[in-house]
Amino acid sequence: MPSRILTVDDSKTVRIIVRKAFRAFDCEIIEAANGVEGLAAAAASRPDLIILDITMPVMDGVEMLMKLKADPALKPIPVMMLTAEGGREHVLKIAKLGIRDYIVKPFKEDTLVEKVGRIIPLKQTSEIQAKPRSIVDPADILVVDDKPAIVSQIRDGLKHTKWTIHSAVSQAEALEYCAKQTPDLMIVSLSLPDDSAFALYRSVRNNPKSKGTPFFGLTVKTETAMQHAAQQVGITAVITKPIDLIELESKMAKALNLDTSLRYFEIQGDSIIMRLPEACLPAVLTDVGHYMKAKLPEAVDGGINQAIIDVHLLTGVDMGIIRLLMQTTQTCRELGMNYAMVGNPRLTEACREFEDTKEWTFCETTDAAREHLARVAAAAGSRAGFQLA
Amino acid sequence: MPAIKDTCENVIKDHIVRAVTDVFGTMLGHEVGDGEPCGNARVASGERNTTLDPAPVMVVGTVGFLGDVNGLLYLYFDATFATACTGVLLGMTQAEVAKSGAEVVNDAVGELTNMIAGSFKNNLCNAGHTCKLTIPSILRGRNFVVEPTSSARRYAYRFDCLGHKIVTDIIMNQDE
């Protein structure tokens, strides 16, 4: 999946320059002209990074940044400030707001790319393989933690994947492992003694073989100073304990640049099935929405004209889910695909509470959905026959 | 409020020359010559400053700065050079710039002015005169002169760049 960068600047010139800077990379650039648009774009697209101007009309960059940090869903998105104001006091002031980095205008495109590359992985378009790695491909993950319980927790939590969890208890052991093979991703406890986690990070980054290896820091939720320090040096992501394993897996998949569409989309016979998991975090909805726009047309192109939207695992609905399902059904109609939804009684009841969903009907199982679609197709066929006659 | 008169003309010139050199060099890859003064006399009521020669069509970016120091910075381009610089800045051919229209050129000039004003202002801040910038605006036309409405100190410099002239004109309050 391409890295998503949101550029928020009232100057169209700057937005064009940012877009131009990342032309050679596998990046999707999203634009916004002020803080209000920026917040909406951040909520809708969940970018991997926001490049944010300060002086803007309607809502300036500082206010937008504060609103981002106040929203639990948007807070983790790293922000880089792009500013014409480089005075010492000003830089200190914005650094305290919790940004990952800043760049002062005028700037060279190479400098911008280098700074961004320290925060999110950037892949040159020439490096992109015809078939990107997917969620079902194997990967080697190195967990560096002197607490065996944490390693076990991660290993157990990810056992449904094809990822192999290797472990090390110290910086020295981790370096010994890395000398033999480069892991695909590292998860390192930031509370290793003598600040050795940061020393390990520097060693990993200085090694050309592991320079691009995603490096996650692991720390207790209340250790905000540690989290801040990790962000300052450019650690890929910070995972807080207690570990949310669903969130961890999602962040790892993103950092490994994996095609996660197989989690949600499957071709079965003459239908494409889109399946939502029980835990529909906003990041999951964004991923599914992103893949849906490509997968449904791809299916039609391959001769599939039926879609089954399987949401039976959901226990309730919220606006994010409603929006996704409406976009999906709309896309099916635009493509001329017949579709059916699979749900459960609790979901049907919940949908009656909303104007947009109260008319929705659900089949009980995917087999029932197939039968329904077969009846719809047969009815369409006999109507066509009647008209011809 | 510290008096701007304490900041001598050489310091102002140094700040603006560095700003213009930095912005043109970094964003456009263009070298600029040393700034030559082209009229920094104090403008009293009734006295016109005609050192800025009228060009066929001018595109002028302007940014204000407010704080310990108050003033306006103008950056004058002739339209042809403004279009050329826009193409370099945005990675567009001249034909593409022309097709995109004046808005693209205006925005590019506005951003260059913003960056020069920002650099100039940063130098002032580092010297102890804190201030903030306004958002840029654009003047476009021919045969016009910008004059301050009250007595002010004015610093105007002309720069050579690839055979074209660009002018920076800074109008600042005297001590109040």
mmCIF file of C-alpha atoms in Angstrom, chain A:
data_model
loop_
_atom_site.group_PDB
_atom_site.id
_atom_site.type_symbol
_atom_site.label_atom_id
_atom_site.label_comp_id
_atom_site.label_asym_id
_atom_site.label_seq_id
_atom_site.Cartn_x
_atom_site.Cartn_y
_atom_site.Cartn_z
ATOM 1 C CA MET A 1 0.000 0.000 0.000
ATOM 2 C CA PRO A 2 1.398 3.432 -0.853
ATOM 3 C CA SER A 3 2.374 5.775 1.965
ATOM 4 C CA ARG A 4 -0.291 8.422 2.449
ATOM 5 C CA ILE A 5 0.903 11.966 3.010
ATOM 6 C CA LEU A 6 -1.518 14.788 3.766
ATOM 7 C CA THR A 7 -0.201 18.234 2.891
ATOM 8 C CA VAL A 8 -2.042 21.107 4.539
ATOM 9 C CA ASP A 9 -1.084 24.529 3.175
ATOM 10 C CA ASP A 10 -3.076 27.483 1.899
ATOM 11 C CA SER A 11 -0.509 27.921 -0.868
ATOM 12 C CA LYS A 12 -1.309 25.767 -3.885
ATOM 13 C CA THR A 13 2.317 26.341 -4.905
ATOM 14 C CA VAL A 14 3.610 24.599 -1.794
ATOM 15 C CA ARG A 15 1.157 21.724 -2.230
ATOM 16 C CA ILE A 16 2.361 21.257 -5.817
ATOM 17 C CA ILE A 17 5.990 21.356 -4.658
ATOM 18 C CA VAL A 18 5.308 18.696 -2.017
ATOM 19 C CA ARG A 19 3.530 16.517 -4.567
ATOM 20 C CA LYS A 20 6.469 16.955 -6.959
ATOM 21 C CA ALA A 21 8.977 16.029 -4.255
ATOM 22 C CA PHE A 22 7.423 12.592 -3.787
ATOM 23 C CA ARG A 23 6.763 11.825 -7.466
ATOM 24 C CA ALA A 24 9.495 9.189 -7.501
ATOM 25 C CA PHE A 25 8.035 7.385 -4.495
ATOM 26 C CA ASP A 26 5.083 5.135 -3.935
ATOM 27 C CA CYS A 27 3.070 7.830 -2.203
ATOM 28 C CA GLU A 28 -0.464 9.083 -2.291
ATOM 29 C CA ILE A 29 -0.545 12.833 -1.679
ATOM 30 C CA ILE A 30 -3.740 14.248 -0.229
ATOM 31 C CA GLU A 31 -4.195 18.035 -0.167
ATOM 32 C CA ALA A 32 -6.000 20.467 2.089
ATOM 33 C CA ALA A 33 -5.961 24.270 1.986
ATOM 34 C CA ASN A 34 -6.564 25.062 5.659
ATOM 35 C CA GLY A 35 -6.917 23.519 9.077
ATOM 36 C CA VAL A 36 -10.623 22.738 8.747
ATOM 37 C CA GLU A 37 -10.138 20.888 5.478
ATOM 38 C CA GLY A 38 -7.028 19.285 6.939
ATOM 39 C CA LEU A 39 -8.904 17.820 9.897
ATOM 40 C CA ALA A 40 -11.617 16.457 7.618
ATOM 41 C CA ALA A 41 -9.028 14.932 5.282
ATOM 42 C CA ALA A 42 -7.103 13.429 8.203
ATOM 43 C CA ALA A 43 -10.260 11.823 9.592
ATOM 44 C CA ALA A 44 -11.316 10.478 6.197
ATOM 45 C CA SER A 45 -7.993 9.208 4.882
ATOM 46 C CA ARG A 46 -5.920 8.457 8.041
ATOM 47 C CA PRO A 47 -2.654 9.508 6.429
ATOM 48 C CA ASP A 48 0.691 8.117 7.533
ATOM 49 C CA LEU A 49 2.068 11.627 7.896
ATOM 50 C CA ILE A 50 0.790 15.193 7.863
ATOM 51 C CA ILE A 51 2.937 18.039 6.506
ATOM 52 C CA LEU A 52 1.377 21.096 8.059
ATOM 53 C CA ASP A 53 1.823 24.806 7.380
ATOM 54 C CA ILE A 54 1.338 27.205 10.259
ATOM 55 C CA THR A 55 -0.025 30.455 8.834
ATOM 56 C CA MET A 56 -3.297 29.669 7.098
ATOM 57 C CA PRO A 57 -6.708 31.322 6.953
ATOM 58 C CA VAL A 58 -9.880 29.773 8.446
ATOM 59 C CA MET A 59 -7.874 27.598 10.876
ATOM 60 C CA ASP A 60 -4.122 27.878 11.315
ATOM 61 C CA GLY A 61 -1.671 25.046 11.720
ATOM 62 C CA VAL A 62 -1.287 25.377 15.482
ATOM 63 C CA GLU A 63 -5.014 25.102 16.068
ATOM 64 C CA MET A 64 -5.283 22.155 13.697
ATOM 65 C CA LEU A 65 -2.401 20.439 15.465
ATOM 66 C CA MET A 66 -4.027 20.920 18.852
ATOM 67 C CA LYS A 67 -7.291 19.476 17.552
ATOM 68 C CA LEU A 68 -5.417 16.506 16.091
ATOM 69 C CA LYS A 69 -3.756 15.827 19.432
ATOM 70 C CA ALA A 70 -7.096 16.101 21.214
ATOM 71 C CA ASP A 71 -8.658 13.408 19.023
ATOM 72 C CA PRO A 72 -7.616 9.910 20.184
ATOM 73 C CA ALA A 73 -8.127 8.530 16.671
ATOM 74 C CA LEU A 74 -5.935 11.150 14.992
ATOM 75 C CA LYS A 75 -3.388 11.760 17.743
ATOM 76 C CA PRO A 76 -0.956 9.022 16.636
ATOM 77 C CA ILE A 77 -0.560 10.480 13.139
ATOM 78 C CA PRO A 78 2.927 12.037 12.992
ATOM 79 C CA VAL A 79 3.015 15.713 12.010
ATOM 80 C CA MET A 80 5.825 17.655 10.382
ATOM 81 C CA MET A 81 5.500 21.437 10.418
ATOM 82 C CA LEU A 82 6.429 23.338 7.290
ATOM 83 C CA THR A 83 6.917 26.951 8.171
ATOM 84 C CA ALA A 84 8.390 30.177 6.879
ATOM 85 C CA GLU A 85 9.047 31.239 10.470
ATOM 86 C CA GLY A 86 12.298 29.773 11.687
ATOM 87 C CA GLY A 87 13.149 31.971 14.651
ATOM 88 C CA ARG A 88 14.519 30.172 17.729
ATOM 89 C CA GLU A 89 11.579 30.943 19.995
ATOM 90 C CA HIS A 90 9.069 29.959 17.365
ATOM 91 C CA VAL A 91 10.790 26.619 16.712
ATOM 92 C CA LEU A 92 10.901 25.835 20.430
ATOM 93 C CA LYS A 93 7.222 26.727 20.729
ATOM 94 C CA ILE A 94 6.092 24.409 17.951
ATOM 95 C CA ALA A 95 8.397 21.604 19.088
ATOM 96 C CA LYS A 96 6.525 21.572 22.409
ATOM 97 C CA LEU A 97 3.263 20.895 20.554
ATOM 98 C CA GLY A 98 4.368 17.352 19.843
ATOM 99 C CA ILE A 99 5.480 17.450 16.225
ATOM 100 C CA ARG A 100 7.862 14.848 14.818
ATOM 101 C CA ASP A 101 9.966 17.304 12.880
ATOM 102 C CA TYR A 102 9.835 20.668 11.175
ATOM 103 C CA ILE A 103 11.219 22.190 8.006
ATOM 104 C CA VAL A 104 11.718 25.887 7.393
ATOM 105 C CA LYS A 105 11.017 27.500 4.038
ATOM 106 C CA PRO A 106 12.820 27.813 1.735
ATOM 107 C CA PHE A 107 13.576 24.099 1.537
ATOM 108 C CA LYS A 108 15.131 21.707 -0.909
ATOM 109 C CA GLU A 109 12.900 18.857 -2.015
ATOM 110 C CA ASP A 110 15.667 16.382 -1.125
ATOM 111 C CA THR A 111 15.696 17.678 2.447
ATOM 112 C CA LEU A 112 11.942 17.283 2.721
ATOM 113 C CA VAL A 113 12.102 13.725 1.379
ATOM 114 C CA GLU A 114 14.957 12.830 3.729
ATOM 115 C CA LYS A 115 13.126 14.159 6.772
ATOM 116 C CA VAL A 116 9.896 12.412 5.800
ATOM 117 C CA GLY A 117 11.826 9.208 5.135
ATOM 118 C CA ARG A 118 12.951 9.226 8.752
ATOM 119 C CA ILE A 119 9.343 9.157 9.901
ATOM 120 C CA ILE A 120 7.587 6.869 7.420
ATOM 121 C CA PRO A 121 8.943 4.265 5.006
ATOM 122 C CA LEU A 122 9.321 5.602 1.480
ATOM 123 C CA LYS A 123 9.617 3.203 -1.400
ATOM 124 C CA GLN A 124 10.851 4.407 -4.750
ATOM 125 C CA THR A 125 8.438 3.490 -7.500
ATOM 126 C CA SER A 126 11.174 1.546 -9.275
ATOM 127 C CA GLU A 127 11.434 -0.718 -6.242
ATOM 128 C CA ILE A 128 7.778 -1.670 -6.275
ATOM 129 C CA GLN A 129 7.357 -5.301 -7.290
ATOM 130 C CA ALA A 130 4.565 -6.318 -9.638
ATOM 131 C CA LYS A 131 2.948 -8.288 -6.772
ATOM 132 C CA PRO A 132 3.296 -6.609 -3.378
ATOM 133 C CA ARG A 133 3.777 -8.748 -0.241
ATOM 134 C CA SER A 134 0.507 -9.696 1.334
ATOM 135 C CA ILE A 135 -0.765 -10.434 4.806
ATOM 136 C CA VAL A 136 -0.474 -14.173 4.146
ATOM 137 C CA ASP A 137 3.231 -14.034 3.261
ATOM 138 C CA PRO A 138 5.820 -14.990 5.910
ATOM 139 C CA ALA A 139 7.916 -12.374 7.726
ATOM 140 C CA ASP A 140 10.584 -12.445 10.438
ATOM 141 C CA ILE A 141 9.838 -10.269 13.433
ATOM 142 C CA LEU A 142 12.474 -9.663 16.120
ATOM 143 C CA VAL A 143 11.147 -8.771 19.585
ATOM 144 C CA VAL A 144 13.800 -7.394 21.935
ATOM 145 C CA ASP A 145 12.543 -7.464 25.520
ATOM 146 C CA ASP A 146 13.990 -8.787 28.761
ATOM 147 C CA LYS A 147 10.484 -9.796 29.945
ATOM 148 C CA PRO A 148 9.547 -13.259 28.621
ATOM 149 C CA ALA A 149 5.836 -12.622 29.292
ATOM 150 C CA ILE A 150 5.772 -9.769 26.752
ATOM 151 C CA VAL A 151 7.451 -11.903 24.086
ATOM 152 C CA SER A 152 4.933 -14.715 24.753
ATOM 153 C CA GLN A 153 2.026 -12.294 24.600
ATOM 154 C CA ILE A 154 3.129 -10.992 21.187
ATOM 155 C CA ARG A 155 3.866 -14.492 19.888
ATOM 156 C CA ASP A 156 0.454 -15.790 20.991
ATOM 157 C CA GLY A 157 -1.374 -12.728 19.741
ATOM 158 C CA LEU A 158 0.128 -13.075 16.260
ATOM 159 C CA LYS A 159 0.050 -16.865 15.922
ATOM 160 C CA HIS A 160 -2.765 -16.689 13.354
ATOM 161 C CA THR A 161 -0.374 -14.905 10.957
ATOM 162 C CA LYS A 162 2.498 -16.379 8.942
ATOM 163 C CA TRP A 163 4.965 -14.217 10.879
ATOM 164 C CA THR A 164 7.766 -15.873 12.844
ATOM 165 C CA ILE A 165 8.532 -14.174 16.151
ATOM 166 C CA HIS A 166 12.210 -14.292 17.140
ATOM 167 C CA SER A 167 13.349 -12.945 20.473
ATOM 168 C CA ALA A 168 16.368 -11.334 22.098
ATOM 169 C CA VAL A 169 16.787 -10.116 25.659
ATOM 170 C CA SER A 170 19.404 -7.452 25.140
ATOM 171 C CA GLN A 171 20.970 -5.042 22.647
ATOM 172 C CA ALA A 172 23.955 -7.393 22.222
ATOM 173 C CA GLU A 173 21.765 -10.402 21.461
ATOM 174 C CA ALA A 174 19.690 -8.370 19.032
ATOM 175 C CA LEU A 175 22.787 -7.206 17.167
ATOM 176 C CA GLU A 176 24.034 -10.787 17.035
ATOM 177 C CA TYR A 177 20.750 -11.856 15.415
ATOM 178 C CA CYS A 178 20.833 -8.933 12.952
ATOM 179 C CA ALA A 179 24.391 -9.839 11.927
ATOM 180 C CA LYS A 180 23.111 -13.225 10.699
ATOM 181 C CA GLN A 181 19.876 -12.022 9.108
ATOM 182 C CA THR A 182 17.998 -8.756 8.826
ATOM 183 C CA PRO A 183 14.560 -8.967 10.419
ATOM 184 C CA ASP A 184 11.605 -7.580 8.507
ATOM 185 C CA LEU A 185 10.514 -5.608 11.577
ATOM 186 C CA MET A 186 11.766 -5.044 15.121
ATOM 187 C CA ILE A 187 9.803 -4.442 18.312
ATOM 188 C CA VAL A 188 12.098 -3.190 21.075
ATOM 189 C CA SER A 189 11.365 -2.455 24.715
ATOM 190 C CA LEU A 190 12.336 1.158 25.383
ATOM 191 C CA SER A 191 12.950 0.269 29.034
ATOM 192 C CA LEU A 192 15.992 -1.899 28.290
ATOM 193 C CA PRO A 193 18.763 -0.913 30.708
ATOM 194 C CA ASP A 194 21.248 1.907 30.027
ATOM 195 C CA ASP A 195 19.145 3.393 27.199
ATOM 196 C CA SER A 196 20.295 0.472 25.075
ATOM 197 C CA ALA A 197 17.063 0.565 23.033
ATOM 198 C CA PHE A 198 18.097 3.908 21.568
ATOM 199 C CA ALA A 199 21.666 2.695 21.033
ATOM 200 C CA LEU A 200 20.230 -0.335 19.215
ATOM 201 C CA TYR A 201 18.064 1.956 17.095
ATOM 202 C CA ARG A 202 21.088 4.000 16.059
ATOM 203 C CA SER A 203 23.044 0.839 15.173
ATOM 204 C CA VAL A 204 20.153 -0.500 13.109
ATOM 205 C CA ARG A 205 19.766 2.781 11.234
ATOM 206 C CA ASN A 206 23.492 3.082 10.570
ATOM 207 C CA ASN A 207 23.608 -0.371 8.962
ATOM 208 C CA PRO A 208 22.747 -0.139 5.248
ATOM 209 C CA LYS A 209 21.080 -3.593 5.391
ATOM 210 C CA SER A 210 18.674 -2.616 8.152
ATOM 211 C CA LYS A 211 18.416 1.116 7.489
ATOM 212 C CA GLY A 212 14.835 0.738 6.266
ATOM 213 C CA THR A 213 13.705 -1.914 8.777
ATOM 214 C CA PRO A 214 10.622 -0.698 10.656
ATOM 215 C CA PHE A 215 11.554 -0.219 14.326
ATOM 216 C CA PHE A 216 8.767 -0.164 16.894
ATOM 217 C CA GLY A 217 9.336 1.011 20.468
ATOM 218 C CA LEU A 218 7.450 -0.640 23.316
ATOM 219 C CA THR A 219 6.740 1.277 26.518
ATOM 220 C CA VAL A 220 4.233 1.745 29.303
ATOM 221 C CA LYS A 221 1.308 4.067 28.450
ATOM 222 C CA THR A 222 2.211 6.594 31.122
ATOM 223 C CA GLU A 223 5.836 6.981 30.028
ATOM 224 C CA THR A 224 5.105 10.038 27.905
ATOM 225 C CA ALA A 225 8.668 11.368 28.113
ATOM 226 C CA MET A 226 9.959 8.091 26.699
ATOM 227 C CA GLN A 227 7.365 8.151 23.923
ATOM 228 C CA HIS A 228 8.325 11.722 23.068
ATOM 229 C CA ALA A 229 12.021 10.825 23.000
ATOM 230 C CA ALA A 230 11.286 7.879 20.701
ATOM 231 C CA GLN A 231 9.328 10.068 18.318
ATOM 232 C CA GLN A 232 12.083 12.685 18.323
ATOM 233 C CA VAL A 233 14.732 10.219 17.156
ATOM 234 C CA GLY A 234 12.442 8.909 14.444
ATOM 235 C CA ILE A 235 11.351 5.499 15.736
ATOM 236 C CA THR A 236 8.722 4.156 13.311
ATOM 237 C CA ALA A 237 5.945 3.695 15.866
ATOM 238 C CA VAL A 238 5.469 3.547 19.621
ATOM 239 C CA ILE A 239 3.350 0.734 21.056
ATOM 240 C CA THR A 240 2.083 1.214 24.580
ATOM 241 C CA LYS A 241 1.459 -1.445 27.196
ATOM 242 C CA PRO A 242 -0.965 -2.995 27.842
ATOM 243 C CA ILE A 243 -0.593 -4.064 24.217
ATOM 244 C CA ASP A 244 -3.633 -3.850 21.961
ATOM 245 C CA LEU A 245 -2.759 -6.803 19.728
ATOM 246 C CA ILE A 246 -5.248 -5.873 16.999
ATOM 247 C CA GLU A 247 -3.744 -2.397 16.795
ATOM 248 C CA LEU A 248 -0.212 -3.840 16.887
ATOM 249 C CA GLU A 249 -0.937 -6.207 14.017
ATOM 250 C CA SER A 250 -2.501 -3.408 11.985
ATOM 251 C CA LYS A 251 0.504 -1.114 12.530
ATOM 252 C CA MET A 252 2.926 -3.907 11.700
ATOM 253 C CA ALA A 253 1.100 -4.707 8.461
ATOM 254 C CA LYS A 254 1.212 -1.039 7.505
ATOM 255 C CA ALA A 255 4.901 -0.692 8.366
ATOM 256 C CA LEU A 256 5.708 -3.836 6.363
ATOM 257 C CA ASN A 257 3.749 -2.365 3.473
ATOM 258 C CA LEU A 258 1.618 -5.478 3.186
ATOM 259 C CA ASP A 259 -1.400 -5.886 1.021
ATOM 260 C CA THR A 260 -3.989 -6.635 3.691
ATOM 261 C CA SER A 261 -6.889 -6.907 1.265
ATOM 262 C CA LEU A 262 -6.986 -10.708 1.630
ATOM 263 C CA ARG A 263 -8.255 -10.179 5.170
ATOM 264 C CA TYR A 264 -11.382 -8.551 3.843
ATOM 265 C CA PHE A 265 -11.921 -9.702 0.241
ATOM 266 C CA GLU A 266 -12.242 -13.158 -1.251
ATOM 267 C CA ILE A 267 -13.490 -14.564 -4.533
ATOM 268 C CA GLN A 268 -15.742 -17.568 -3.977
ATOM 269 C CA GLY A 269 -17.182 -19.089 -7.090
ATOM 270 C CA ASP A 270 -19.128 -16.432 -8.929
ATOM 271 C CA SER A 271 -19.126 -13.879 -6.104
ATOM 272 C CA ILE A 272 -16.732 -11.511 -4.409
ATOM 273 C CA ILE A 273 -17.144 -11.497 -0.650
ATOM 274 C CA MET A 274 -16.291 -8.429 1.416
ATOM 275 C CA ARG A 275 -16.048 -9.373 5.068
ATOM 276 C CA LEU A 276 -15.822 -6.900 7.974
ATOM 277 C CA PRO A 277 -14.196 -8.131 11.200
ATOM 278 C CA GLU A 278 -15.826 -7.834 14.616
ATOM 279 C CA ALA A 279 -13.444 -5.087 15.700
ATOM 280 C CA CYS A 280 -13.959 -2.386 13.097
ATOM 281 C CA LEU A 281 -11.449 0.221 14.168
ATOM 282 C CA PRO A 282 -11.342 3.407 12.077
ATOM 283 C CA ALA A 283 -8.019 2.231 10.570
ATOM 284 C CA VAL A 284 -9.738 -0.994 9.449
ATOM 285 C CA LEU A 285 -12.600 0.928 7.837
ATOM 286 C CA THR A 286 -10.115 3.143 6.007
ATOM 287 C CA ASP A 287 -8.225 0.087 4.744
ATOM 288 C CA VAL A 288 -11.376 -1.708 3.599
ATOM 289 C CA GLY A 289 -12.694 1.427 1.877
ATOM 290 C CA HIS A 290 -9.376 1.899 0.109
ATOM 291 C CA TYR A 291 -9.292 -1.705 -1.164
ATOM 292 C CA MET A 292 -12.992 -1.772 -2.022
ATOM 293 C CA LYS A 293 -12.528 0.926 -4.660
ATOM 294 C CA ALA A 294 -10.042 -1.308 -6.475
ATOM 295 C CA LYS A 295 -11.312 -4.815 -5.675
ATOM 296 C CA LEU A 296 -14.910 -4.449 -6.882
ATOM 297 C CA PRO A 297 -14.014 -3.079 -10.340
ATOM 298 C CA GLU A 298 -11.272 -5.722 -10.548
ATOM 299 C CA ALA A 299 -13.861 -8.418 -9.846
ATOM 300 C CA VAL A 300 -16.209 -7.090 -12.531
ATOM 301 C CA ASP A 301 -13.298 -6.948 -14.928
ATOM 302 C CA GLY A 302 -12.688 -10.628 -14.167
ATOM 303 C CA GLY A 303 -16.296 -11.602 -14.927
ATOM 304 C CA ILE A 304 -17.691 -11.546 -11.371
ATOM 305 C CA ASN A 305 -20.962 -9.589 -11.120
ATOM 306 C CA GLN A 306 -22.149 -10.477 -7.633
ATOM 307 C CA ALA A 307 -20.994 -9.142 -4.281
ATOM 308 C CA ILE A 308 -21.767 -10.480 -0.821
ATOM 309 C CA ILE A 309 -21.152 -7.961 1.950
ATOM 310 C CA ASP A 310 -20.647 -10.069 5.067
ATOM 311 C CA VAL A 311 -21.037 -8.040 8.258
ATOM 312 C CA HIS A 312 -22.443 -10.795 10.479
ATOM 313 C CA LEU A 313 -19.580 -10.412 12.965
ATOM 314 C CA LEU A 314 -20.535 -6.818 13.767
ATOM 315 C CA THR A 315 -22.476 -6.263 16.961
ATOM 316 C CA GLY A 316 -23.532 -2.708 16.181
ATOM 317 C CA VAL A 317 -23.188 0.090 13.687
ATOM 318 C CA ASP A 318 -21.631 3.536 13.834
ATOM 319 C CA MET A 319 -21.348 6.311 11.280
ATOM 320 C CA GLY A 320 -18.026 5.008 9.959
ATOM 321 C CA ILE A 321 -19.491 1.577 9.226
ATOM 322 C CA ILE A 322 -22.672 3.051 7.718
ATOM 323 C CA ARG A 323 -20.612 5.301 5.467
ATOM 324 C CA LEU A 324 -18.476 2.374 4.269
ATOM 325 C CA LEU A 325 -21.476 0.150 3.580
ATOM 326 C CA MET A 326 -23.245 2.954 1.711
ATOM 327 C CA GLN A 327 -20.134 3.580 -0.395
ATOM 328 C CA THR A 328 -19.872 -0.147 -1.104
ATOM 329 C CA THR A 329 -23.491 -0.575 -2.147
ATOM 330 C CA GLN A 330 -23.277 2.584 -4.240
ATOM 331 C CA THR A 331 -20.150 1.247 -5.979
ATOM 332 C CA CYS A 332 -21.937 -2.065 -6.654
ATOM 333 C CA ARG A 333 -24.842 -0.227 -8.257
ATOM 334 C CA GLU A 334 -22.530 1.923 -10.374
ATOM 335 C CA LEU A 335 -20.722 -1.206 -11.572
ATOM 336 C CA GLY A 336 -23.983 -3.002 -12.284
ATOM 337 C CA MET A 337 -23.256 -5.662 -9.648
ATOM 338 C CA ASN A 338 -25.992 -7.445 -7.743
ATOM 339 C CA TYR A 339 -25.286 -7.513 -4.032
ATOM 340 C CA ALA A 340 -26.610 -8.974 -0.821
ATOM 341 C CA MET A 341 -25.685 -8.358 2.811
ATOM 342 C CA VAL A 342 -25.171 -11.012 5.490
ATOM 343 C CA GLY A 343 -25.913 -9.884 9.042
ATOM 344 C CA ASN A 344 -27.400 -10.956 12.366
ATOM 345 C CA PRO A 345 -30.578 -10.092 14.314
ATOM 346 C CA ARG A 346 -28.775 -7.656 16.615
ATOM 347 C CA LEU A 347 -27.382 -5.805 13.628
ATOM 348 C CA THR A 348 -30.777 -5.640 11.925
ATOM 349 C CA GLU A 349 -32.212 -4.147 15.125
ATOM 350 C CA ALA A 350 -29.386 -1.591 15.354
ATOM 351 C CA CYS A 351 -29.856 -0.564 11.724
ATOM 352 C CA ARG A 352 -33.531 0.289 12.381
ATOM 353 C CA GLU A 353 -32.345 3.201 14.529
ATOM 354 C CA PHE A 354 -30.850 5.085 11.571
ATOM 355 C CA GLU A 355 -32.692 6.760 8.731
ATOM 356 C CA ASP A 356 -30.104 5.609 6.174
ATOM 357 C CA THR A 357 -30.138 1.968 7.242
ATOM 358 C CA LYS A 358 -33.643 1.181 8.483
ATOM 359 C CA GLU A 359 -34.653 -0.353 5.113
ATOM 360 C CA TRP A 360 -31.599 -2.600 4.920
ATOM 361 C CA THR A 361 -32.249 -6.316 4.847
ATOM 362 C CA PHE A 362 -29.760 -9.003 5.742
ATOM 363 C CA CYS A 363 -29.458 -12.653 4.867
ATOM 364 C CA GLU A 364 -28.571 -15.035 7.676
ATOM 365 C CA THR A 365 -25.657 -16.793 5.967
ATOM 366 C CA THR A 366 -23.540 -16.450 2.837
ATOM 367 C CA ASP A 367 -25.380 -19.461 1.351
ATOM 368 C CA ALA A 368 -28.665 -17.671 1.896
ATOM 369 C CA ALA A 369 -27.142 -14.600 0.266
ATOM 370 C CA ARG A 370 -26.125 -16.691 -2.757
ATOM 371 C CA GLU A 371 -29.609 -18.114 -3.082
ATOM 372 C CA HIS A 372 -31.060 -14.616 -2.910
ATOM 373 C CA LEU A 373 -28.679 -13.401 -5.616
ATOM 374 C CA ALA A 374 -29.526 -16.421 -7.771
ATOM 375 C CA ARG A 375 -33.242 -15.560 -7.497
ATOM 376 C CA VAL A 376 -32.503 -11.923 -8.403
ATOM 377 C CA ALA A 377 -30.455 -13.024 -11.410
ATOM 378 C CA ALA A 378 -33.183 -15.468 -12.491
ATOM 379 C CA ALA A 379 -35.874 -12.813 -12.179
ATOM 380 C CA ALA A 380 -33.782 -10.393 -14.255
ATOM 381 C CA GLY A 381 -33.271 -13.145 -16.836
ATOM 382 C CA SER A 382 -36.989 -13.920 -17.165
ATOM 383 C CA ARG A 383 -37.862 -10.211 -17.415
ATOM 384 C CA ALA A 384 -35.348 -9.893 -20.252
ATOM 385 C CA GLY A 385 -36.842 -12.992 -21.914
ATOM 386 C CA PHE A 386 -40.381 -11.537 -21.562
ATOM 387 C CA GLN A 387 -39.246 -8.248 -23.138
ATOM 388 C CA LEU A 388 -37.582 -10.051 -26.036
ATOM 389 C CA ALA A 389 -40.694 -12.085 -26.558
#
